[in-house]
């Protein structure tokens, strides 16, 4: 899908039907025909469009003549078959040409939706560097927002695990740990790209643009620290709960074994006195009561012994 937008004074954005100078071209999961159309119309290297569409593409910055390609990872929220939130990261390409600014991604992102709906202050499609830095700032903000959600889900799941100890909660922990690994890896790669933009002359920046980029780097560093901290906490919690669950299984097995042994003794007494041979008390009118007393005494003595040993 190809979308074309252009801002006008005062702070208005309109969607165009054809490409104009100073516009923003957004490509979301474009078809091969759409890719070739943009490549020919704007005289762009084909890999500038196709590389961000590879979900395994690593963040990087690349320059070719007057065109610059920046690829970064942004967070994306989905849900699994049980409705549990799953956090992933996918690439987005920011392409600078002399007259146009392009974004390329496999999925429609809520980050870009904020720009389409004109929710970002001081947003102009013709100010390409500022526009790109604003997108990078929104990406960093979404990382921080999703990390807070991950922490909230972790706390909620921990409370549930204290009560239920079900596999569902453990699977939730596994999914969150996987998400945090994705976040940490992508954030560190994004940080490398941001540092290159700051150190090298890839983009023409004014003093305000440098200040904004430094803010983005600070937010990215904060997100990296949060992601690593949450990942460490989550890993420790999973180890602890795995030990707790294993211990609970051992306690349950010990209890069941103790009960089985206790119940075995009355069964043995009943079996002996149920034999069709001469036995003690066989002619006693109180034989049945005596047998029950013996069985109950043995079971009680064994139960008391196990209780003293804290088997249950």
XYZ file of C-alpha atoms in Angstrom:
312
model
C 0.000 0.000 0.000
C 1.252 3.466 -0.919
C 0.097 6.522 1.006
C 1.159 10.086 0.203
C 0.866 12.918 2.735
C 1.847 16.569 2.816
C 1.583 19.189 5.540
C 0.460 22.733 4.982
C 0.054 25.776 7.182
C -1.261 25.994 9.789
C -0.512 22.438 11.044
C -2.725 20.673 8.558
C -1.959 17.383 6.850
C -3.654 16.133 3.727
C -3.483 12.893 1.805
C -2.521 13.255 -1.832
C -3.234 11.116 -4.837
C 0.097 11.826 -6.551
C 3.660 12.489 -5.501
C 4.604 16.122 -4.934
C 7.803 17.809 -3.836
C 8.127 17.926 -0.058
C 5.658 15.091 0.532
C 5.873 12.026 2.740
C 5.474 8.653 1.017
C 4.515 5.786 3.311
C 4.826 2.235 1.987
C 3.203 -0.512 4.040
C 3.823 -4.091 2.825
C 4.059 -2.878 -0.789
C 3.584 -5.249 -3.696
C 6.319 -5.826 -6.252
C 4.508 -3.524 -8.719
C 4.312 -0.756 -6.117
C 8.008 -1.158 -5.316
C 8.985 -0.885 -8.962
C 6.699 2.123 -9.393
C 8.414 4.021 -6.560
C 11.905 2.943 -7.663
C 11.344 4.212 -11.204
C 9.492 7.385 -10.239
C 12.018 8.535 -7.631
C 15.089 6.884 -9.166
C 15.867 5.041 -5.951
C 18.084 1.977 -5.408
C 15.783 -1.025 -5.228
C 17.437 -2.371 -2.090
C 16.441 0.827 -0.243
C 12.817 -0.312 -0.515
C 13.262 -4.071 -0.173
C 15.728 -4.221 2.731
C 13.316 -2.791 5.353
C 10.732 -5.374 4.235
C 12.960 -8.193 5.496
C 11.865 -8.868 9.077
C 15.375 -10.176 9.867
C 17.130 -7.024 8.616
C 19.420 -5.438 11.203
C 19.335 -1.684 11.990
C 21.879 0.282 10.008
C 22.467 3.519 8.084
C 23.527 3.626 4.446
C 24.212 6.408 1.969
C 24.215 6.208 -1.818
C 24.861 9.459 -3.704
C 22.188 11.891 -2.437
C 19.933 9.230 -0.909
C 20.206 8.024 2.678
C 18.600 4.916 4.165
C 18.128 4.455 7.903
C 16.770 1.144 9.174
C 15.738 0.816 12.820
C 13.578 -1.647 14.732
C 10.332 -0.534 16.317
C 8.165 -2.410 18.849
C 4.995 -4.073 17.682
C 2.181 -5.480 19.837
C 0.300 -8.625 18.825
C -1.653 -11.325 20.692
C -1.326 -15.095 20.651
C -4.164 -17.601 20.322
C -4.994 -17.273 24.044
C -5.212 -13.481 23.875
C -1.946 -12.945 25.758
C -0.001 -9.858 24.595
C 3.121 -10.638 22.586
C 5.714 -7.949 21.932
C 7.872 -8.134 18.828
C 10.173 -5.856 16.875
C 10.216 -5.322 13.125
C 12.290 -3.027 10.882
C 11.188 0.290 9.484
C 13.079 2.130 6.768
C 13.477 5.909 6.667
C 14.588 7.073 3.225
C 15.839 10.584 2.456
C 15.962 11.930 -1.064
C 16.554 15.487 -2.244
C 12.826 16.241 -2.504
C 10.996 13.437 -0.684
C 10.881 11.473 2.543
C 9.783 7.818 2.557
C 8.929 5.282 5.243
C 8.861 1.548 4.469
C 7.543 -1.167 6.766
C 5.929 -4.590 6.686
C 3.061 -3.548 8.966
C 0.982 -0.496 9.643
C 2.450 1.025 12.788
C 0.618 3.067 15.434
C 3.777 5.198 15.522
C 3.139 6.467 12.008
C -0.607 6.633 12.651
C 0.051 9.455 15.125
C 1.656 11.437 12.318
C -1.118 10.646 9.874
C -3.680 11.875 12.391
C -1.643 15.044 12.980
C -1.115 14.283 16.695
C 2.564 15.276 16.661
C 3.437 18.908 17.320
C 5.708 20.829 14.924
C 5.418 18.124 12.292
C 6.155 19.042 8.673
C 6.730 16.584 5.836
C 9.160 18.913 4.036
C 11.484 19.095 7.072
C 12.868 15.637 6.457
C 15.550 15.485 9.157
C 13.243 16.825 11.872
C 10.493 14.443 10.687
C 12.839 11.430 10.890
C 14.054 12.413 14.358
C 10.447 12.785 15.509
C 9.735 9.251 14.253
C 12.804 7.967 16.122
C 11.608 9.789 19.235
C 8.172 8.162 18.944
C 9.821 4.747 18.526
C 11.826 5.264 21.735
C 8.647 6.400 23.529
C 6.776 3.286 22.384
C 9.590 1.084 23.671
C 9.297 2.734 27.086
C 5.502 2.436 27.012
C 5.568 -1.254 26.097
C 8.250 -1.969 28.715
C 5.957 -0.517 31.380
C 3.178 -2.776 30.071
C 5.523 -5.783 30.255
C 6.344 -4.904 33.862
C 2.630 -4.616 34.714
C 1.845 -7.981 33.110
C 4.787 -9.509 34.996
C 3.452 -8.250 38.329
C -0.089 -9.452 37.559
C 1.177 -12.876 36.485
C 3.322 -13.143 39.619
C 0.252 -12.614 41.803
C -1.628 -15.305 39.869
C 1.280 -17.730 40.203
C 1.259 -17.342 43.976
C -2.247 -18.791 43.936
C -2.577 -21.136 40.966
C 0.874 -22.372 39.847
C -0.592 -23.206 36.433
C 1.347 -23.675 33.219
C -0.480 -20.742 31.601
C 1.281 -18.234 33.844
C 4.658 -19.828 33.156
C 4.021 -19.637 29.421
C 3.207 -15.945 29.878
C 6.569 -15.474 31.599
C 8.326 -17.278 28.753
C 6.645 -15.028 26.186
C 7.574 -11.880 28.109
C 11.172 -13.020 28.494
C 11.344 -13.613 24.747
C 9.910 -10.139 24.110
C 12.490 -8.536 26.394
C 15.309 -10.292 24.535
C 13.952 -8.876 21.264
C 13.656 -5.419 22.829
C 17.176 -5.428 24.245
C 18.754 -6.609 20.991
C 16.819 -4.117 18.843
C 17.388 -1.186 21.206
C 21.140 -1.752 21.274
C 21.216 -1.917 17.477
C 19.121 1.254 17.254
C 21.543 2.960 19.654
C 24.439 2.213 17.304
C 22.546 3.821 14.409
C 21.645 6.895 16.499
C 25.269 7.348 17.544
C 26.363 7.218 13.903
C 23.788 9.861 12.969
C 25.099 12.085 15.760
C 28.811 11.585 15.037
C 28.876 11.504 11.266
C 27.496 13.889 8.687
C 24.780 11.635 7.277
C 22.010 14.213 7.727
C 21.994 17.980 7.696
C 20.997 19.015 11.213
C 20.454 22.300 12.973
C 21.126 22.830 16.672
C 17.513 22.014 17.569
C 17.752 18.785 15.593
C 20.889 17.769 17.505
C 19.124 18.462 20.793
C 16.215 16.278 19.707
C 18.571 13.487 18.623
C 20.357 13.620 21.969
C 16.969 13.311 23.709
C 16.195 10.262 21.568
C 19.543 8.705 22.515
C 18.830 9.341 26.215
C 15.387 7.694 25.926
C 16.903 4.764 24.040
C 19.538 4.282 26.761
C 16.793 4.410 29.368
C 14.807 1.787 27.456
C 17.905 -0.443 27.218
C 18.458 -0.238 30.976
C 14.784 -0.934 31.700
C 14.727 -3.863 29.306
C 17.856 -5.424 30.810
C 16.567 -4.870 34.358
C 13.143 -6.380 33.631
C 14.773 -9.287 31.805
C 17.034 -10.001 34.789
C 14.091 -9.780 37.211
C 11.927 -12.007 35.027
C 14.673 -14.594 34.644
C 15.157 -14.709 38.412
C 11.417 -15.009 39.002
C 11.127 -17.893 36.549
C 13.969 -19.741 38.263
C 12.383 -19.123 41.656
C 8.926 -20.267 40.582
C 10.379 -23.319 38.848
C 12.001 -24.276 42.164
C 8.761 -23.566 44.052
C 6.715 -25.706 41.674
C 9.264 -28.527 41.895
C 9.203 -28.274 45.686
C 5.395 -28.327 45.715
C 5.437 -31.483 43.595
C 7.876 -33.094 46.043
C 5.651 -32.137 48.979
C 2.592 -33.569 47.241
C 4.396 -36.794 46.381
C 5.686 -37.118 49.975
C 2.171 -36.623 51.335
C 0.638 -39.166 48.942
C 3.376 -41.700 49.719
C 2.804 -41.260 53.454
C -0.953 -41.743 53.066
C -0.376 -44.830 50.920
C 1.893 -46.381 53.579
C -0.581 -45.558 56.368
C -3.457 -47.156 54.447
C -1.324 -50.182 53.567
C -0.989 -51.329 57.207
C -4.768 -51.779 57.871
C -4.994 -53.544 54.515
C -2.262 -55.977 55.565
C -3.958 -56.692 58.905
C -7.303 -57.258 57.179
C -5.604 -59.520 54.637
C -3.967 -61.660 57.320
C -7.156 -62.068 59.309
C -9.102 -62.761 56.160
C -7.163 -65.965 55.471
C -9.078 -69.253 55.654
C -6.748 -70.761 58.324
C -6.577 -70.834 62.106
C -5.582 -67.391 63.388
C -5.386 -65.698 66.800
C -8.775 -64.511 68.055
C -10.527 -66.568 65.387
C -12.937 -67.972 68.009
C -13.134 -64.827 70.078
C -16.516 -63.067 69.880
C -14.688 -59.736 69.785
C -12.292 -60.761 66.989
C -13.569 -58.179 64.551
C -13.206 -55.340 67.053
C -9.739 -56.547 68.022
C -8.712 -56.665 64.346
C -9.983 -53.153 63.751
C -8.157 -51.938 66.872
C -4.881 -53.463 65.694
C -5.306 -51.946 62.210
C -6.244 -48.525 63.593
C -3.403 -48.626 66.111
C -0.785 -49.418 63.481
C -2.168 -46.713 61.136
C -2.289 -44.150 63.948
C 1.227 -44.944 65.127
C 2.568 -44.635 61.586
C 0.654 -41.395 61.005
C 2.041 -39.962 64.280
C 5.563 -40.965 63.272
C 5.218 -39.274 59.847
C 3.721 -36.202 61.486
C 6.672 -35.903 63.887
C 9.002 -36.237 60.909
C 6.978 -33.462 59.141
C 6.224 -35.633 56.142
C 2.842 -33.953 55.990
